[in-house]
């Protein structure tokens, strides 16, 4: 597990952006295209704004990048809570990313959730390796409860080992979620986390505890991960 600690928010997104730029360039060099799974949330959103800024917009050959999602809320694409809608506003539209490079998890109009999960599974199957889809980079935020994507503690999706995309009922949320499953995250070439704030400190400290069953901790034990965090998330001195 690689951890890069930044003192200020702008340093945090800059560090994560450089990692993403490096991984996508390497993928394009090696395979002609790159496939990335994006996350929702306010911390990833700040990264998207940075990536779409004039200083960075041309650092990635976005025409060769296919943008998927690690999870999605069960809302229409134009809903304020949609991860796809947020990525469109903060990354795709500012970049002028071709619509053919955008792969929302919920279609328009939104269909039956099980059908939406089946549709996304079939989309991944179009390019999956025999063992399953291999993303070049999967970007995640982390919740204060140690969830990532929509893999929340105590939910059925945590133990799914066959399907790559599932509907995951999360009792504490008013909206159902669709999420990629652990096998997809375990198989990716790179997985990184972008996390900030003192409220994330308990979960961040737990991921290094060998007996933690937080979803992030489970993934950290199963594969290499790269963490971009701020001082508040790590500092124990109050
Ligand atoms: C979502 C995300 C979720 C998010 C974390 C962190 O659909 O909300 O995929 O996993 O990344 O909850 O969100 P914040 O960065 O806003 O704390």
PDB file of C-alpha atoms and ligand atoms in Angstrom:
ATOM      1  CA  UNK A   1       0.000   0.000   0.000  1.00  0.00           C
ATOM      2  CA  UNK A   2       1.548   3.302  -1.121  1.00  0.00           C
ATOM      3  CA  UNK A   3       0.500   6.384   0.828  1.00  0.00           C
ATOM      4  CA  UNK A   4       1.147   9.954  -0.275  1.00  0.00           C
ATOM      5  CA  UNK A   5       0.251  12.588   2.325  1.00  0.00           C
ATOM      6  CA  UNK A   6      -0.454  16.151   1.212  1.00  0.00           C
ATOM      7  CA  UNK A   7      -0.613  19.206   3.443  1.00  0.00           C
ATOM      8  CA  UNK A   8      -3.143  21.177   1.394  1.00  0.00           C
ATOM      9  CA  UNK A   9      -6.177  20.243  -0.753  1.00  0.00           C
ATOM     10  CA  UNK A  10      -4.628  21.548  -3.957  1.00  0.00           C
ATOM     11  CA  UNK A  11      -1.525  19.429  -3.355  1.00  0.00           C
ATOM     12  CA  UNK A  12      -3.723  16.394  -2.750  1.00  0.00           C
ATOM     13  CA  UNK A  13      -5.570  16.545  -6.062  1.00  0.00           C
ATOM     14  CA  UNK A  14      -2.339  17.473  -7.876  1.00  0.00           C
ATOM     15  CA  UNK A  15      -0.582  14.375  -6.539  1.00  0.00           C
ATOM     16  CA  UNK A  16      -3.480  12.091  -7.469  1.00  0.00           C
ATOM     17  CA  UNK A  17      -3.780  13.742 -10.884  1.00  0.00           C
ATOM     18  CA  UNK A  18      -0.103  13.069 -11.654  1.00  0.00           C
ATOM     19  CA  UNK A  19      -0.573   9.418 -10.730  1.00  0.00           C
ATOM     20  CA  UNK A  20      -3.637   9.148 -12.956  1.00  0.00           C
ATOM     21  CA  UNK A  21      -1.843  10.904 -15.841  1.00  0.00           C
ATOM     22  CA  UNK A  22       1.089   8.494 -15.515  1.00  0.00           C
ATOM     23  CA  UNK A  23      -1.059   5.344 -15.389  1.00  0.00           C
ATOM     24  CA  UNK A  24      -3.285   6.381 -18.304  1.00  0.00           C
ATOM     25  CA  UNK A  25      -0.276   7.327 -20.450  1.00  0.00           C
ATOM     26  CA  UNK A  26       1.347   3.958 -19.678  1.00  0.00           C
ATOM     27  CA  UNK A  27      -1.880   2.134 -20.574  1.00  0.00           C
ATOM     28  CA  UNK A  28      -2.316   4.018 -23.850  1.00  0.00           C
ATOM     29  CA  UNK A  29       1.332   3.372 -24.723  1.00  0.00           C
ATOM     30  CA  UNK A  30       0.995  -0.343 -24.014  1.00  0.00           C
ATOM     31  CA  UNK A  31      -2.498  -1.063 -25.352  1.00  0.00           C
ATOM     32  CA  UNK A  32      -3.597   1.907 -27.434  1.00  0.00           C
ATOM     33  CA  UNK A  33      -6.414   2.827 -25.047  1.00  0.00           C
ATOM     34  CA  UNK A  34      -7.060   3.142 -21.328  1.00  0.00           C
ATOM     35  CA  UNK A  35     -10.114   2.142 -19.331  1.00  0.00           C
ATOM     36  CA  UNK A  36     -10.804   3.936 -16.057  1.00  0.00           C
ATOM     37  CA  UNK A  37     -13.548   3.496 -13.475  1.00  0.00           C
ATOM     38  CA  UNK A  38     -14.506   6.811 -11.870  1.00  0.00           C
ATOM     39  CA  UNK A  39     -16.056   7.451  -8.457  1.00  0.00           C
ATOM     40  CA  UNK A  40     -18.646   9.833  -7.116  1.00  0.00           C
ATOM     41  CA  UNK A  41     -18.251  12.041  -4.086  1.00  0.00           C
ATOM     42  CA  UNK A  42     -16.907  15.494  -3.293  1.00  0.00           C
ATOM     43  CA  UNK A  43     -13.241  14.464  -3.097  1.00  0.00           C
ATOM     44  CA  UNK A  44     -13.182  12.825  -6.547  1.00  0.00           C
ATOM     45  CA  UNK A  45     -15.138  15.819  -7.843  1.00  0.00           C
ATOM     46  CA  UNK A  46     -12.279  18.144  -6.863  1.00  0.00           C
ATOM     47  CA  UNK A  47      -9.900  15.911  -8.807  1.00  0.00           C
ATOM     48  CA  UNK A  48     -12.109  16.097 -11.901  1.00  0.00           C
ATOM     49  CA  UNK A  49     -12.115  19.897 -11.739  1.00  0.00           C
ATOM     50  CA  UNK A  50      -8.305  19.825 -11.563  1.00  0.00           C
ATOM     51  CA  UNK A  51      -7.966  17.349 -14.451  1.00  0.00           C
ATOM     52  CA  UNK A  52     -10.244  19.510 -16.606  1.00  0.00           C
ATOM     53  CA  UNK A  53      -8.345  22.724 -15.781  1.00  0.00           C
ATOM     54  CA  UNK A  54      -6.390  24.420 -18.611  1.00  0.00           C
ATOM     55  CA  UNK A  55      -3.112  23.454 -16.903  1.00  0.00           C
ATOM     56  CA  UNK A  56      -3.851  19.721 -17.106  1.00  0.00           C
ATOM     57  CA  UNK A  57      -6.548  19.200 -19.742  1.00  0.00           C
ATOM     58  CA  UNK A  58      -4.008  18.349 -22.449  1.00  0.00           C
ATOM     59  CA  UNK A  59      -1.794  16.130 -20.260  1.00  0.00           C
ATOM     60  CA  UNK A  60      -3.943  13.089 -21.109  1.00  0.00           C
ATOM     61  CA  UNK A  61      -5.002  11.905 -24.585  1.00  0.00           C
ATOM     62  CA  UNK A  62      -8.648  11.719 -23.443  1.00  0.00           C
ATOM     63  CA  UNK A  63      -9.784  10.608 -26.909  1.00  0.00           C
ATOM     64  CA  UNK A  64      -8.135   7.273 -26.013  1.00  0.00           C
ATOM     65  CA  UNK A  65      -9.654   6.997 -22.541  1.00  0.00           C
ATOM     66  CA  UNK A  66     -12.908   5.117 -21.896  1.00  0.00           C
ATOM     67  CA  UNK A  67     -14.604   6.358 -18.711  1.00  0.00           C
ATOM     68  CA  UNK A  68     -16.682   3.866 -16.728  1.00  0.00           C
ATOM     69  CA  UNK A  69     -18.012   4.085 -13.174  1.00  0.00           C
ATOM     70  CA  UNK A  70     -17.309   2.055 -10.047  1.00  0.00           C
ATOM     71  CA  UNK A  71     -20.804   2.686  -8.766  1.00  0.00           C
ATOM     72  CA  UNK A  72     -23.916   4.736  -9.287  1.00  0.00           C
ATOM     73  CA  UNK A  73     -26.945   5.896  -7.410  1.00  0.00           C
ATOM     74  CA  UNK A  74     -30.296   4.581  -8.709  1.00  0.00           C
ATOM     75  CA  UNK A  75     -31.325   7.970 -10.102  1.00  0.00           C
ATOM     76  CA  UNK A  76     -31.678   9.330 -13.652  1.00  0.00           C
ATOM     77  CA  UNK A  77     -28.537  10.671 -15.331  1.00  0.00           C
ATOM     78  CA  UNK A  78     -29.675  14.289 -14.924  1.00  0.00           C
ATOM     79  CA  UNK A  79     -30.444  13.940 -11.191  1.00  0.00           C
ATOM     80  CA  UNK A  80     -28.230  16.074  -8.888  1.00  0.00           C
ATOM     81  CA  UNK A  81     -27.116  12.885  -7.083  1.00  0.00           C
ATOM     82  CA  UNK A  82     -25.986  11.082 -10.253  1.00  0.00           C
ATOM     83  CA  UNK A  83     -22.266  10.236 -10.309  1.00  0.00           C
ATOM     84  CA  UNK A  84     -22.408  10.251 -14.103  1.00  0.00           C
ATOM     85  CA  UNK A  85     -24.067  13.670 -14.083  1.00  0.00           C
ATOM     86  CA  UNK A  86     -21.384  14.998 -11.727  1.00  0.00           C
ATOM     87  CA  UNK A  87     -18.577  13.610 -13.911  1.00  0.00           C
ATOM     88  CA  UNK A  88     -20.205  15.139 -16.987  1.00  0.00           C
ATOM     89  CA  UNK A  89     -20.387  18.579 -15.373  1.00  0.00           C
ATOM     90  CA  UNK A  90     -16.908  18.534 -13.821  1.00  0.00           C
ATOM     91  CA  UNK A  91     -14.879  16.484 -16.292  1.00  0.00           C
ATOM     92  CA  UNK A  92     -16.477  15.284 -19.523  1.00  0.00           C
ATOM     93  CA  UNK A  93     -18.077  18.539 -20.708  1.00  0.00           C
ATOM     94  CA  UNK A  94     -15.118  20.786 -19.757  1.00  0.00           C
ATOM     95  CA  UNK A  95     -12.776  18.344 -21.550  1.00  0.00           C
ATOM     96  CA  UNK A  96     -15.041  17.876 -24.552  1.00  0.00           C
ATOM     97  CA  UNK A  97     -14.826  14.117 -23.973  1.00  0.00           C
ATOM     98  CA  UNK A  98     -16.572  12.275 -26.834  1.00  0.00           C
ATOM     99  CA  UNK A  99     -19.910  10.754 -25.778  1.00  0.00           C
ATOM    100  CA  UNK A 100     -18.643   7.416 -27.123  1.00  0.00           C
ATOM    101  CA  UNK A 101     -15.980   7.464 -24.385  1.00  0.00           C
ATOM    102  CA  UNK A 102     -18.561   7.862 -21.629  1.00  0.00           C
ATOM    103  CA  UNK A 103     -20.111   4.697 -20.113  1.00  0.00           C
ATOM    104  CA  UNK A 104     -22.760   5.570 -17.530  1.00  0.00           C
ATOM    105  CA  UNK A 105     -23.938   2.774 -15.245  1.00  0.00           C
ATOM    106  CA  UNK A 106     -27.565   3.964 -15.458  1.00  0.00           C
ATOM    107  CA  UNK A 107     -29.002   4.385 -18.966  1.00  0.00           C
ATOM    108  CA  UNK A 108     -31.381   7.121 -20.122  1.00  0.00           C
ATOM    109  CA  UNK A 109     -34.203   6.741 -19.376  1.00  0.00           C
ATOM    110  CA  UNK A 110     -33.399   4.757 -16.235  1.00  0.00           C
ATOM    111  CA  UNK A 111     -34.641   1.193 -16.451  1.00  0.00           C
ATOM    112  CA  UNK A 112     -35.303  -1.580 -13.970  1.00  0.00           C
ATOM    113  CA  UNK A 113     -32.234  -1.760 -11.721  1.00  0.00           C
ATOM    114  CA  UNK A 114     -31.542  -5.457 -12.272  1.00  0.00           C
ATOM    115  CA  UNK A 115     -31.738  -4.836 -16.015  1.00  0.00           C
ATOM    116  CA  UNK A 116     -29.342  -1.897 -15.641  1.00  0.00           C
ATOM    117  CA  UNK A 117     -26.866  -4.127 -13.799  1.00  0.00           C
ATOM    118  CA  UNK A 118     -27.199  -6.787 -16.511  1.00  0.00           C
ATOM    119  CA  UNK A 119     -26.666  -4.136 -19.204  1.00  0.00           C
ATOM    120  CA  UNK A 120     -23.460  -2.908 -17.563  1.00  0.00           C
ATOM    121  CA  UNK A 121     -22.231  -6.452 -17.012  1.00  0.00           C
ATOM    122  CA  UNK A 122     -22.737  -7.109 -20.744  1.00  0.00           C
ATOM    123  CA  UNK A 123     -20.895  -3.883 -21.587  1.00  0.00           C
ATOM    124  CA  UNK A 124     -17.892  -5.006 -19.536  1.00  0.00           C
ATOM    125  CA  UNK A 125     -18.089  -8.455 -21.103  1.00  0.00           C
ATOM    126  CA  UNK A 126     -17.479  -6.908 -24.522  1.00  0.00           C
ATOM    127  CA  UNK A 127     -13.834  -6.314 -23.585  1.00  0.00           C
ATOM    128  CA  UNK A 128     -13.282  -8.485 -20.528  1.00  0.00           C
ATOM    129  CA  UNK A 129     -10.370 -10.936 -20.333  1.00  0.00           C
ATOM    130  CA  UNK A 130     -11.328 -14.593 -19.778  1.00  0.00           C
ATOM    131  CA  UNK A 131     -10.996 -14.047 -16.029  1.00  0.00           C
ATOM    132  CA  UNK A 132     -13.057 -10.843 -16.159  1.00  0.00           C
ATOM    133  CA  UNK A 133     -12.803  -7.079 -16.911  1.00  0.00           C
ATOM    134  CA  UNK A 134      -9.369  -5.569 -16.167  1.00  0.00           C
ATOM    135  CA  UNK A 135      -9.525  -1.796 -15.702  1.00  0.00           C
ATOM    136  CA  UNK A 136      -6.284   0.126 -16.078  1.00  0.00           C
ATOM    137  CA  UNK A 137      -7.196   2.362 -13.142  1.00  0.00           C
ATOM    138  CA  UNK A 138     -10.045   2.365 -10.633  1.00  0.00           C
ATOM    139  CA  UNK A 139     -10.397   5.626  -8.725  1.00  0.00           C
ATOM    140  CA  UNK A 140     -12.167   5.591  -5.364  1.00  0.00           C
ATOM    141  CA  UNK A 141     -13.190   7.898  -2.604  1.00  0.00           C
ATOM    142  CA  UNK A 142     -13.689   6.476   0.874  1.00  0.00           C
ATOM    143  CA  UNK A 143     -16.602   7.005   3.205  1.00  0.00           C
ATOM    144  CA  UNK A 144     -16.234   7.595   6.938  1.00  0.00           C
ATOM    145  CA  UNK A 145     -17.504   4.022   7.383  1.00  0.00           C
ATOM    146  CA  UNK A 146     -14.727   2.650   5.177  1.00  0.00           C
ATOM    147  CA  UNK A 147     -16.915   2.037   2.129  1.00  0.00           C
ATOM    148  CA  UNK A 148     -15.676   2.579  -1.384  1.00  0.00           C
ATOM    149  CA  UNK A 149     -17.734   2.584  -4.576  1.00  0.00           C
ATOM    150  CA  UNK A 150     -21.062   1.387  -3.139  1.00  0.00           C
ATOM    151  CA  UNK A 151     -19.515  -1.474  -1.207  1.00  0.00           C
ATOM    152  CA  UNK A 152     -20.870  -0.505   2.204  1.00  0.00           C
ATOM    153  CA  UNK A 153     -20.197  -2.445   5.420  1.00  0.00           C
ATOM    154  CA  UNK A 154     -22.671  -5.248   6.024  1.00  0.00           C
ATOM    155  CA  UNK A 155     -24.242  -5.180   2.538  1.00  0.00           C
ATOM    156  CA  UNK A 156     -24.767  -8.199   0.263  1.00  0.00           C
ATOM    157  CA  UNK A 157     -22.455  -6.938  -2.499  1.00  0.00           C
ATOM    158  CA  UNK A 158     -19.405  -7.447  -0.252  1.00  0.00           C
ATOM    159  CA  UNK A 159     -19.555 -11.216  -0.695  1.00  0.00           C
ATOM    160  CA  UNK A 160     -20.448 -11.312  -4.407  1.00  0.00           C
ATOM    161  CA  UNK A 161     -17.744 -13.295  -6.216  1.00  0.00           C
ATOM    162  CA  UNK A 162     -19.386 -14.147  -9.549  1.00  0.00           C
ATOM    163  CA  UNK A 163     -21.135 -11.053 -10.908  1.00  0.00           C
ATOM    164  CA  UNK A 164     -19.137  -7.936 -11.789  1.00  0.00           C
ATOM    165  CA  UNK A 165     -22.058  -5.516 -11.334  1.00  0.00           C
ATOM    166  CA  UNK A 166     -24.858  -5.803  -8.771  1.00  0.00           C
ATOM    167  CA  UNK A 167     -27.695  -3.822  -7.265  1.00  0.00           C
ATOM    168  CA  UNK A 168     -26.718  -3.288  -3.633  1.00  0.00           C
ATOM    169  CA  UNK A 169     -29.450  -2.364  -1.151  1.00  0.00           C
ATOM    170  CA  UNK A 170     -27.956  -0.048   1.483  1.00  0.00           C
ATOM    171  CA  UNK A 171     -30.517   0.275   4.317  1.00  0.00           C
ATOM    172  CA  UNK A 172     -29.163   3.587   5.619  1.00  0.00           C
ATOM    173  CA  UNK A 173     -29.449   5.257   2.214  1.00  0.00           C
ATOM    174  CA  UNK A 174     -32.673   6.499   0.657  1.00  0.00           C
ATOM    175  CA  UNK A 175     -31.449   5.591  -2.843  1.00  0.00           C
ATOM    176  CA  UNK A 176     -30.470   2.129  -3.998  1.00  0.00           C
ATOM    177  CA  UNK A 177     -27.012   1.687  -5.445  1.00  0.00           C
ATOM    178  CA  UNK A 178     -25.372  -0.210  -8.299  1.00  0.00           C
ATOM    179  CA  UNK A 179     -21.744  -1.164  -7.762  1.00  0.00           C
ATOM    180  CA  UNK A 180     -18.865  -3.070  -9.251  1.00  0.00           C
ATOM    181  CA  UNK A 181     -17.858  -5.967  -7.037  1.00  0.00           C
ATOM    182  CA  UNK A 182     -14.657  -7.004  -5.286  1.00  0.00           C
ATOM    183  CA  UNK A 183     -13.448  -9.345  -8.056  1.00  0.00           C
ATOM    184  CA  UNK A 184     -13.307  -6.382 -10.468  1.00  0.00           C
ATOM    185  CA  UNK A 185     -11.376  -4.195  -8.015  1.00  0.00           C
ATOM    186  CA  UNK A 186      -9.025  -7.055  -7.143  1.00  0.00           C
ATOM    187  CA  UNK A 187      -8.202  -7.619 -10.832  1.00  0.00           C
ATOM    188  CA  UNK A 188      -7.561  -3.996 -11.905  1.00  0.00           C
ATOM    189  CA  UNK A 189      -4.036  -2.978 -12.908  1.00  0.00           C
ATOM    190  CA  UNK A 190      -4.145   0.001 -10.536  1.00  0.00           C
ATOM    191  CA  UNK A 191      -6.517   1.003  -7.733  1.00  0.00           C
ATOM    192  CA  UNK A 192      -6.179   4.361  -6.025  1.00  0.00           C
ATOM    193  CA  UNK A 193      -7.998   6.171  -3.242  1.00  0.00           C
ATOM    194  CA  UNK A 194      -8.404   9.902  -2.818  1.00  0.00           C
ATOM    195  CA  UNK A 195      -9.381  10.736   0.757  1.00  0.00           C
ATOM    196  CA  UNK A 196      -9.348  13.886   2.895  1.00  0.00           C
ATOM    197  CA  UNK A 197     -10.602  15.197   6.208  1.00  0.00           C
ATOM    198  CA  UNK A 198     -10.384  14.346   9.888  1.00  0.00           C
ATOM    199  CA  UNK A 199     -13.735  12.564   9.688  1.00  0.00           C
ATOM    200  CA  UNK A 200     -12.048   9.897   7.528  1.00  0.00           C
ATOM    201  CA  UNK A 201      -9.186   9.347   9.999  1.00  0.00           C
ATOM    202  CA  UNK A 202     -10.735   6.416  11.930  1.00  0.00           C
ATOM    203  CA  UNK A 203     -11.457   4.490   8.711  1.00  0.00           C
ATOM    204  CA  UNK A 204      -8.037   5.326   7.279  1.00  0.00           C
ATOM    205  CA  UNK A 205      -6.302   4.087  10.406  1.00  0.00           C
ATOM    206  CA  UNK A 206      -8.431   0.920  10.362  1.00  0.00           C
ATOM    207  CA  UNK A 207      -7.357  -0.119   6.871  1.00  0.00           C
ATOM    208  CA  UNK A 208      -3.926  -1.050   8.242  1.00  0.00           C
ATOM    209  CA  UNK A 209      -5.366  -3.175  11.043  1.00  0.00           C
ATOM    210  CA  UNK A 210      -5.089  -6.840   9.958  1.00  0.00           C
ATOM    211  CA  UNK A 211      -8.425  -7.717  11.546  1.00  0.00           C
ATOM    212  CA  UNK A 212     -10.457  -4.778  10.203  1.00  0.00           C
ATOM    213  CA  UNK A 213     -13.425  -5.868   8.095  1.00  0.00           C
ATOM    214  CA  UNK A 214     -14.069  -2.432   6.659  1.00  0.00           C
ATOM    215  CA  UNK A 215     -14.522  -2.763   2.886  1.00  0.00           C
ATOM    216  CA  UNK A 216     -11.408  -0.650   2.199  1.00  0.00           C
ATOM    217  CA  UNK A 217      -9.368  -2.769   4.621  1.00  0.00           C
ATOM    218  CA  UNK A 218     -10.524  -5.933   2.895  1.00  0.00           C
ATOM    219  CA  UNK A 219      -9.330  -4.602  -0.465  1.00  0.00           C
ATOM    220  CA  UNK A 220      -6.001  -3.378   0.954  1.00  0.00           C
ATOM    221  CA  UNK A 221      -5.304  -6.922   2.157  1.00  0.00           C
ATOM    222  CA  UNK A 222      -6.128  -8.418  -1.253  1.00  0.00           C
ATOM    223  CA  UNK A 223      -4.160  -6.248  -3.667  1.00  0.00           C
ATOM    224  CA  UNK A 224      -1.788  -3.261  -3.936  1.00  0.00           C
ATOM    225  CA  UNK A 225      -3.483   0.128  -3.560  1.00  0.00           C
ATOM    226  CA  UNK A 226      -2.264   3.733  -3.864  1.00  0.00           C
ATOM    227  CA  UNK A 227      -3.585   6.277  -1.359  1.00  0.00           C
ATOM    228  CA  UNK A 228      -3.621  10.044  -1.759  1.00  0.00           C
ATOM    229  CA  UNK A 229      -4.639  11.545   1.565  1.00  0.00           C
ATOM    230  CA  UNK A 230      -4.366  14.831   3.418  1.00  0.00           C
ATOM    231  CA  UNK A 231      -2.683  15.422   6.769  1.00  0.00           C
ATOM    232  CA  UNK A 232      -6.031  15.720   8.571  1.00  0.00           C
ATOM    233  CA  UNK A 233      -6.946  12.211   7.497  1.00  0.00           C
ATOM    234  CA  UNK A 234      -3.764  10.755   8.952  1.00  0.00           C
ATOM    235  CA  UNK A 235      -2.647  13.016  11.787  1.00  0.00           C
ATOM    236  CA  UNK A 236      -3.351  11.661  15.264  1.00  0.00           C
ATOM    237  CA  UNK A 237      -2.216  14.829  17.028  1.00  0.00           C
ATOM    238  CA  UNK A 238      -5.396  16.819  17.676  1.00  0.00           C
TER     239      UNK A 238
HETATM  240  C1  LIG B   1     -20.505   7.635  -4.245  1.00  0.00           C
HETATM  241  C2  LIG B   1     -19.048   7.243  -4.268  1.00  0.00           C
HETATM  242  C3  LIG B   1     -18.585   6.982  -2.859  1.00  0.00           C
HETATM  243  C4  LIG B   1     -17.678   8.160  -2.501  1.00  0.00           C
HETATM  244  C5  LIG B   1     -17.283   8.140  -1.050  1.00  0.00           C
HETATM  245  C6  LIG B   1     -16.427   9.367  -0.698  1.00  0.00           C
HETATM  246  O1  LIG B   1     -21.281   7.166  -5.076  1.00  0.00           O
HETATM  247  O2  LIG B   1     -20.805   8.507  -3.398  1.00  0.00           O
HETATM  248  O3  LIG B   1     -18.700   6.363  -5.170  1.00  0.00           O
HETATM  249  O4  LIG B   1     -17.902   5.763  -2.708  1.00  0.00           O
HETATM  250  O5  LIG B   1     -16.504   8.106  -3.325  1.00  0.00           O
HETATM  251  O6  LIG B   1     -18.463   8.138  -0.274  1.00  0.00           O
HETATM  252  O7  LIG B   1     -17.202  10.518  -0.922  1.00  0.00           O
HETATM  253  P1  LIG B   1     -16.634  11.945  -0.390  1.00  0.00           P
HETATM  254  O8  LIG B   1     -15.318  12.163  -1.104  1.00  0.00           O
HETATM  255  O9  LIG B   1     -17.708  12.937  -0.799  1.00  0.00           O
HETATM  256  O10 LIG B   1     -16.461  11.832   1.099  1.00  0.00           O
END
